[in-house]
């Protein structure tokens, strides 16, 4: 997937299977929503 | 955690707009969520689990491995954790390695040059000590160049109490990751940000944001230090605009908080090397006063003076001159001037400026008691010896 984005492919360096994509965008958004709703954690 | 999350959207813009690698260091005691903040940014592109092969890496590694990590994170993000486990000098070298954006030149067994790697990425670091504390504490040299490339955000005032149910939801990033690349890049392309004039417009928007964050009338070093914050602000804003981050995310407030924390840090002092050099010199003089910085008329004492109460000793014993103390002399002083050997000046100012540059500072602020006819230094210390020294105004460095 990282190569697809076409910003600058890095075909010479591979990532281990399963380390670049898992689950869903919606699942990620839910986690991020929970993060951003925590008060006093600006970092 | 807002800064960490929004950082996930910076890498592609760094790549397309021609910015150099830069980033942010989250520092503070353990269990403040620093690693989680880094993991959030990384989860936009790969697994945020340390050791999974994703882009959150441990600093417990070699510089060659960090080069490879930087290359793998090209135009995305790189998280480096566990800075406490490595020597501060290595941290300093790593900062320059990462921001240099190019690998070391290497020779092949056939005596030809191997191809070099290049990268441009956004780096999130986390450490218990600030970068300056870490590097200086381990005998390294903290410079303004480091302070502007990886500004330090002290997280000590963060409230670490996060509700259990929120923590469980946040852990979702370890099961859902690597999904923003396609929608984010597609949206950037649709807006024309992958080619001119879009990249130029985006670059200028980011530079303007950096100027605003740094404040009016600030110098270029402070504007450079504001760049990582400006990248987070603008790219996080784009992610909100594209619906990838919730509209309720308070990115601007988080960036303001981060900049305030940085501005009040020791790290930011490195942005004003002139002031820092003068402070270092004052401290160096105070530390060595009357020990290694000696009075020009006080090298020798009459041993008879040691027995002031013994009248017989002072009147009948022969005069024996002894050293007041046996320490090596780093400098001398008299009523008007403090004499610092020219070869000691760089050490005395903590090497934050070159000797010539600092001498210009001394002349500009009229801090030299006297100077030679054609140079800032003089050729001898009165009553002591012929040594090239700078004669500093004593009243400017001492209250006594």
XYZ file of C-alpha atoms in Angstrom:
443
model
C 0.000 0.000 0.000
C 2.778 2.418 0.903
C 4.127 2.109 -2.620
C 0.723 2.863 -4.104
C 0.649 6.386 -2.779
C 3.199 7.351 -5.373
C 4.789 10.157 -3.385
C 8.095 8.362 -3.730
C 8.003 4.576 -3.804
C 10.499 2.683 -1.692
C 10.562 -0.683 -3.512
C 14.022 -1.509 -2.236
C 12.923 -1.776 1.359
C 10.150 -4.152 2.375
C 8.013 -4.099 5.480
C 7.193 -7.343 7.298
C 3.791 -8.826 6.366
C 0.985 -7.453 8.498
C 2.871 -4.386 9.656
C 1.520 -1.907 7.116
C -2.233 -2.429 7.243
C -4.786 -4.058 9.521
C -8.404 -3.456 10.475
C -10.360 -0.618 8.935
C -10.211 3.137 8.503
C -13.425 3.381 10.527
C -11.834 1.433 13.381
C -8.868 3.800 13.338
C -11.164 6.835 13.321
C -13.065 5.507 16.337
C -9.818 5.107 18.266
C -8.697 8.600 17.264
C -12.070 10.091 18.240
C -11.612 8.566 21.701
C -8.132 10.072 21.913
C -9.180 13.535 20.873
C -12.071 13.587 23.320
C -9.719 13.159 26.290
C -9.270 16.511 28.001
C -5.860 17.892 28.912
C -3.899 15.607 26.548
C -2.793 18.137 23.934
C 0.398 16.293 23.042
C -2.230 13.285 21.837
C -3.709 15.721 19.343
C -0.199 16.745 18.222
C 0.784 13.095 17.819
C -2.314 12.213 15.810
C -2.064 15.215 13.478
C 1.647 14.464 12.925
C 0.581 11.424 10.908
C -0.498 13.740 8.093
C 2.719 15.731 7.747
C 5.077 13.351 5.892
C 3.637 13.514 2.368
C 3.537 17.316 2.520
C 7.173 17.459 3.661
C 8.016 15.338 0.630
C 6.022 17.251 -1.943
C 6.739 20.762 -0.654
C 10.480 20.233 -0.370
C 10.925 20.628 3.380
C 13.800 18.923 5.190
C 13.247 16.209 7.747
C 12.189 17.666 11.089
C 10.022 16.632 14.012
C 9.161 16.986 17.654
C 10.418 15.408 20.861
C 7.882 14.680 23.603
C 9.689 14.713 26.927
C 8.614 14.172 30.518
C 8.397 11.509 33.197
C 7.008 8.094 32.431
C 3.273 7.308 31.981
C 2.257 10.659 30.533
C 1.174 9.160 27.208
C 4.237 10.239 25.230
C 4.722 6.884 23.522
C 0.980 6.702 22.844
C 1.180 10.124 21.173
C 3.981 8.851 18.936
C 2.083 5.599 18.275
C -0.992 7.568 17.185
C 0.988 9.361 14.488
C 2.626 6.142 13.317
C -0.709 4.266 13.243
C -1.800 6.416 10.323
C 0.710 4.524 8.157
C 1.817 1.273 9.809
C 1.501 -0.792 12.939
C 2.303 1.368 15.973
C 3.544 -1.631 17.928
C 7.224 -1.518 18.860
C 9.024 -4.468 17.243
C 6.259 -5.187 14.730
C 8.305 -3.948 11.773
C 6.161 -0.815 11.517
C 7.509 2.710 11.730
C 7.661 2.958 15.527
C 11.235 1.969 16.248
C 13.393 1.716 19.311
C 16.490 3.869 19.622
C 18.229 0.779 21.025
C 19.822 0.173 17.668
C 22.719 1.206 15.456
C 23.063 4.379 13.432
C 23.020 2.281 10.246
C 19.661 0.816 11.272
C 18.324 4.320 11.907
C 19.346 5.255 8.350
C 17.298 2.329 7.069
C 14.330 3.328 9.249
C 14.548 6.882 7.921
C 14.526 5.572 4.354
C 11.542 3.326 5.073
C 9.650 6.247 6.518
C 10.300 8.463 3.512
C 7.377 10.891 3.067
C 5.412 9.276 5.903
C 6.442 9.303 9.595
C 9.064 7.794 11.867
C 8.594 7.275 15.596
C 11.668 6.737 17.763
C 11.146 5.575 21.319
C 13.395 4.724 24.268
C 15.920 7.523 23.838
C 16.894 6.902 27.451
C 18.602 3.663 26.493
C 21.238 5.236 24.295
C 24.108 7.600 24.853
C 23.290 11.294 24.479
C 26.109 11.769 21.987
C 24.470 9.174 19.747
C 21.163 11.029 20.091
C 22.947 14.176 18.892
C 24.446 12.360 15.906
C 21.056 10.811 15.121
C 19.411 14.230 15.018
C 21.901 15.432 12.420
C 21.720 12.128 10.530
C 17.928 12.299 10.293
C 17.758 15.966 9.378
C 20.563 15.577 6.817
C 18.200 13.450 4.733
C 20.954 11.443 3.115
C 22.834 8.263 4.056
C 26.565 7.912 4.579
C 28.630 7.280 1.479
C 29.830 3.689 1.422
C 32.302 1.738 -0.660
C 31.369 -1.573 -2.290
C 33.719 -4.623 -2.311
C 34.497 -3.670 -5.933
C 35.797 -0.283 -4.742
C 32.903 1.601 -6.308
C 30.554 3.895 -4.454
C 27.326 2.319 -3.303
C 24.183 4.312 -4.132
C 23.123 6.626 -1.311
C 19.672 6.710 0.310
C 17.705 9.919 0.582
C 14.691 10.659 2.726
C 12.425 13.439 3.899
C 10.156 12.537 6.748
C 8.532 13.729 9.955
C 10.005 12.284 13.151
C 8.364 11.945 16.548
C 10.679 11.227 19.464
C 9.811 10.425 23.051
C 12.101 10.551 26.030
C 12.001 11.024 29.789
C 14.671 13.725 29.647
C 14.571 16.580 27.198
C 16.954 16.303 24.243
C 19.229 19.009 25.662
C 19.354 17.339 29.082
C 20.080 14.003 27.467
C 22.809 15.236 25.140
C 24.535 17.625 27.562
C 24.176 15.137 30.429
C 26.128 12.547 28.466
C 28.892 14.973 27.565
C 27.580 15.933 24.120
C 27.158 19.380 22.676
C 23.690 20.932 22.400
C 23.436 23.339 19.509
C 20.899 25.705 18.030
C 20.770 23.469 14.942
C 19.332 20.652 17.046
C 16.870 22.934 18.824
C 15.311 24.138 15.574
C 15.111 20.729 13.904
C 13.520 18.822 16.779
C 11.891 21.235 19.230
C 11.250 19.709 22.618
C 7.738 19.679 24.052
C 7.793 19.123 27.804
C 4.697 17.091 28.695
C 5.156 17.308 32.476
C 1.983 19.361 32.998
C -0.233 16.875 31.164
C -2.986 15.268 33.248
C -2.168 11.569 32.968
C -5.516 10.338 34.246
C -7.404 8.924 31.277
C -10.705 7.064 31.827
C -10.443 3.290 31.440
C -13.028 3.137 28.669
C -11.099 5.776 26.690
C -7.870 3.794 27.082
C -9.602 0.695 25.744
C -10.831 2.614 22.703
C -7.415 4.209 22.116
C -5.908 0.713 22.020
C -7.912 0.324 18.802
C -4.965 1.841 16.920
C -3.075 -1.423 17.494
C -5.757 -3.281 15.504
C -6.687 -0.615 12.977
C -3.744 1.060 11.288
C -2.227 1.951 7.940
C -5.383 3.361 6.351
C -4.898 7.059 5.829
C -2.388 6.866 2.966
C -4.762 6.295 0.079
C -7.595 8.690 1.070
C -5.185 11.412 2.201
C -2.979 11.325 -0.891
C -6.012 11.072 -3.158
C -7.498 14.176 -1.521
C -4.200 16.063 -1.747
C -3.999 15.208 -5.444
C -7.568 16.264 -6.044
C -6.704 19.646 -4.546
C -3.643 19.907 -6.800
C -1.179 19.689 -3.918
C 0.943 17.064 -5.691
C 2.252 19.476 -8.356
C 2.948 23.146 -8.942
C 1.401 25.639 -8.313
C -0.398 23.696 -5.561
C 2.788 22.650 -3.769
C 4.062 26.238 -3.886
C 0.815 27.531 -2.420
C 0.849 24.881 0.321
C 4.510 25.588 1.117
C 3.839 29.267 1.436
C 0.796 28.577 3.649
C 2.995 26.526 5.983
C 5.773 29.135 6.101
C 3.237 31.844 6.909
C 1.838 29.674 9.707
C 5.376 29.217 11.079
C 5.887 32.989 11.109
C 2.609 33.485 12.970
C 3.450 30.796 15.526
C 6.926 32.249 16.123
C 5.472 35.733 16.577
C 6.220 39.129 15.092
C 9.784 40.297 14.793
C 11.375 36.968 15.642
C 14.551 35.759 13.993
C 14.931 33.004 11.422
C 16.019 30.402 14.013
C 12.756 30.794 15.928
C 10.747 30.633 12.703
C 12.572 27.423 11.788
C 11.784 25.943 15.201
C 8.131 26.814 14.591
C 8.107 24.887 11.294
C 7.284 21.427 12.756
C 4.356 23.017 14.626
C 3.206 24.817 11.468
C 3.341 21.547 9.514
C 1.174 19.851 12.138
C -1.258 22.784 12.148
C -1.692 22.988 8.371
C -1.613 19.244 7.623
C -3.864 18.432 10.581
C -6.249 21.080 9.256
C -6.218 19.451 5.807
C -6.964 16.067 7.407
C -9.969 17.639 9.129
C -11.061 19.221 5.858
C -10.878 15.795 4.144
C -12.869 14.181 6.951
C -9.977 12.020 8.141
C -9.765 13.719 11.524
C -12.852 14.866 13.422
C -13.768 18.529 12.995
C -13.838 18.800 16.782
C -10.092 18.102 17.091
C -8.496 21.144 18.730
C -5.352 21.179 16.646
C -4.727 24.920 16.887
C -4.944 24.839 20.695
C -2.626 21.823 20.820
C -0.070 23.563 18.582
C -0.216 26.727 20.733
C 0.300 24.640 23.862
C 3.242 22.793 22.274
C 4.878 26.041 21.154
C 4.450 27.589 24.609
C 6.032 24.543 26.238
C 8.920 24.713 23.788
C 9.416 28.472 24.077
C 9.787 28.263 27.851
C 12.265 25.377 27.688
C 16.020 25.320 28.127
C 16.200 24.001 24.564
C 14.858 27.258 23.161
C 17.743 29.150 24.752
C 20.005 27.601 22.129
C 18.174 29.748 19.573
C 19.984 32.791 20.952
C 23.615 31.620 20.945
C 24.965 35.124 21.667
C 23.139 35.361 24.989
C 23.887 31.730 25.747
C 27.616 32.251 25.104
C 27.722 35.276 27.440
C 25.843 33.335 30.129
C 28.249 30.412 29.743
C 31.233 32.748 30.064
C 29.828 34.363 33.225
C 29.215 30.936 34.751
C 32.668 29.681 33.724
C 34.333 32.695 35.339
C 32.287 32.269 38.534
C 33.093 28.550 38.719
C 36.858 29.112 38.416
C 37.214 32.402 40.328
C 40.114 32.380 42.791
C 40.763 28.723 42.005
C 41.834 28.423 38.383
C 41.316 32.134 37.641
C 43.951 33.723 39.857
C 44.857 37.266 40.894
C 47.797 38.681 38.984
C 49.400 39.836 42.236
C 48.600 36.835 44.322
C 50.456 33.892 42.958
C 52.823 33.590 45.839
C 52.251 33.989 49.536
C 54.800 34.262 52.269
C 54.723 31.031 54.258
C 55.239 33.088 57.419
C 51.793 34.597 56.864
C 50.300 31.196 57.611
C 51.371 31.662 61.226
C 50.035 35.171 61.772
C 49.592 34.584 65.505
C 53.176 33.415 65.865
C 55.203 36.607 66.207
C 58.429 34.679 66.187
C 57.609 33.104 62.833
C 56.820 36.388 61.126
C 59.850 38.245 62.430
C 62.644 35.688 62.529
C 61.940 33.026 59.899
C 63.221 33.680 56.363
C 60.683 34.569 53.709
C 59.554 31.456 51.785
C 57.242 32.033 48.859
C 54.772 29.269 48.007
C 51.928 28.943 45.523
C 48.603 30.123 46.861
C 47.031 27.050 45.252
C 48.440 24.398 43.017
C 45.646 24.379 40.432
C 46.532 25.034 36.802
C 45.671 28.584 35.851
C 42.815 29.031 33.356
C 42.978 32.836 33.587
C 43.982 35.792 35.756
C 42.420 38.950 37.067
C 43.331 42.331 38.499
C 41.231 45.284 39.630
C 40.132 46.184 36.118
C 40.274 43.134 33.903
C 39.828 39.389 33.682
C 42.384 37.816 31.365
C 41.219 34.739 29.456
C 43.799 32.989 27.254
C 42.686 33.100 23.627
C 42.934 29.312 23.425
C 40.500 28.941 26.371
C 37.733 31.192 25.083
C 35.860 28.529 23.087
C 35.764 26.239 26.126
C 34.667 29.122 28.359
C 31.621 29.911 26.221
C 30.618 26.250 25.903
C 31.501 26.207 22.196
C 28.141 27.666 21.241
C 29.802 30.199 18.918
C 33.086 30.282 17.037
C 35.865 32.255 18.735
C 35.907 34.964 16.072
C 32.143 35.411 16.231
C 32.200 35.691 20.009
C 35.043 38.217 19.924
C 32.811 40.338 17.666
C 30.087 40.040 20.330
C 32.564 41.188 23.007
C 33.585 44.182 20.915
C 29.994 45.029 19.997
C 28.932 45.086 23.663
C 32.126 46.919 24.676
C 33.136 44.146 27.045
C 36.878 44.353 26.342
C 38.860 46.379 28.891
C 41.620 46.889 26.364
C 42.725 45.468 23.043
C 45.884 45.227 21.013
C 46.669 47.799 18.318
C 45.523 45.533 15.487
C 43.693 42.719 17.280
C 41.148 42.118 20.026
C 43.609 40.182 22.166
C 46.645 41.508 24.021
C 50.046 39.882 24.176
C 50.699 39.696 27.906
C 49.089 39.503 31.320
C 50.524 42.306 33.496
C 52.894 40.958 36.162
C 52.337 37.371 35.043
C 53.610 36.272 31.660
C 53.566 36.761 27.928
C 50.407 34.927 26.863
C 47.817 35.927 24.267
C 44.704 36.800 26.252
C 41.441 38.679 25.966
C 41.205 41.376 28.646
C 37.537 41.428 29.668
C 36.029 44.262 31.693
C 35.915 42.902 35.232
C 32.890 45.017 36.187
C 30.837 43.364 33.430
C 31.397 39.854 34.774
C 31.849 40.248 38.512
C 29.993 42.155 41.234
C 32.902 42.271 43.673
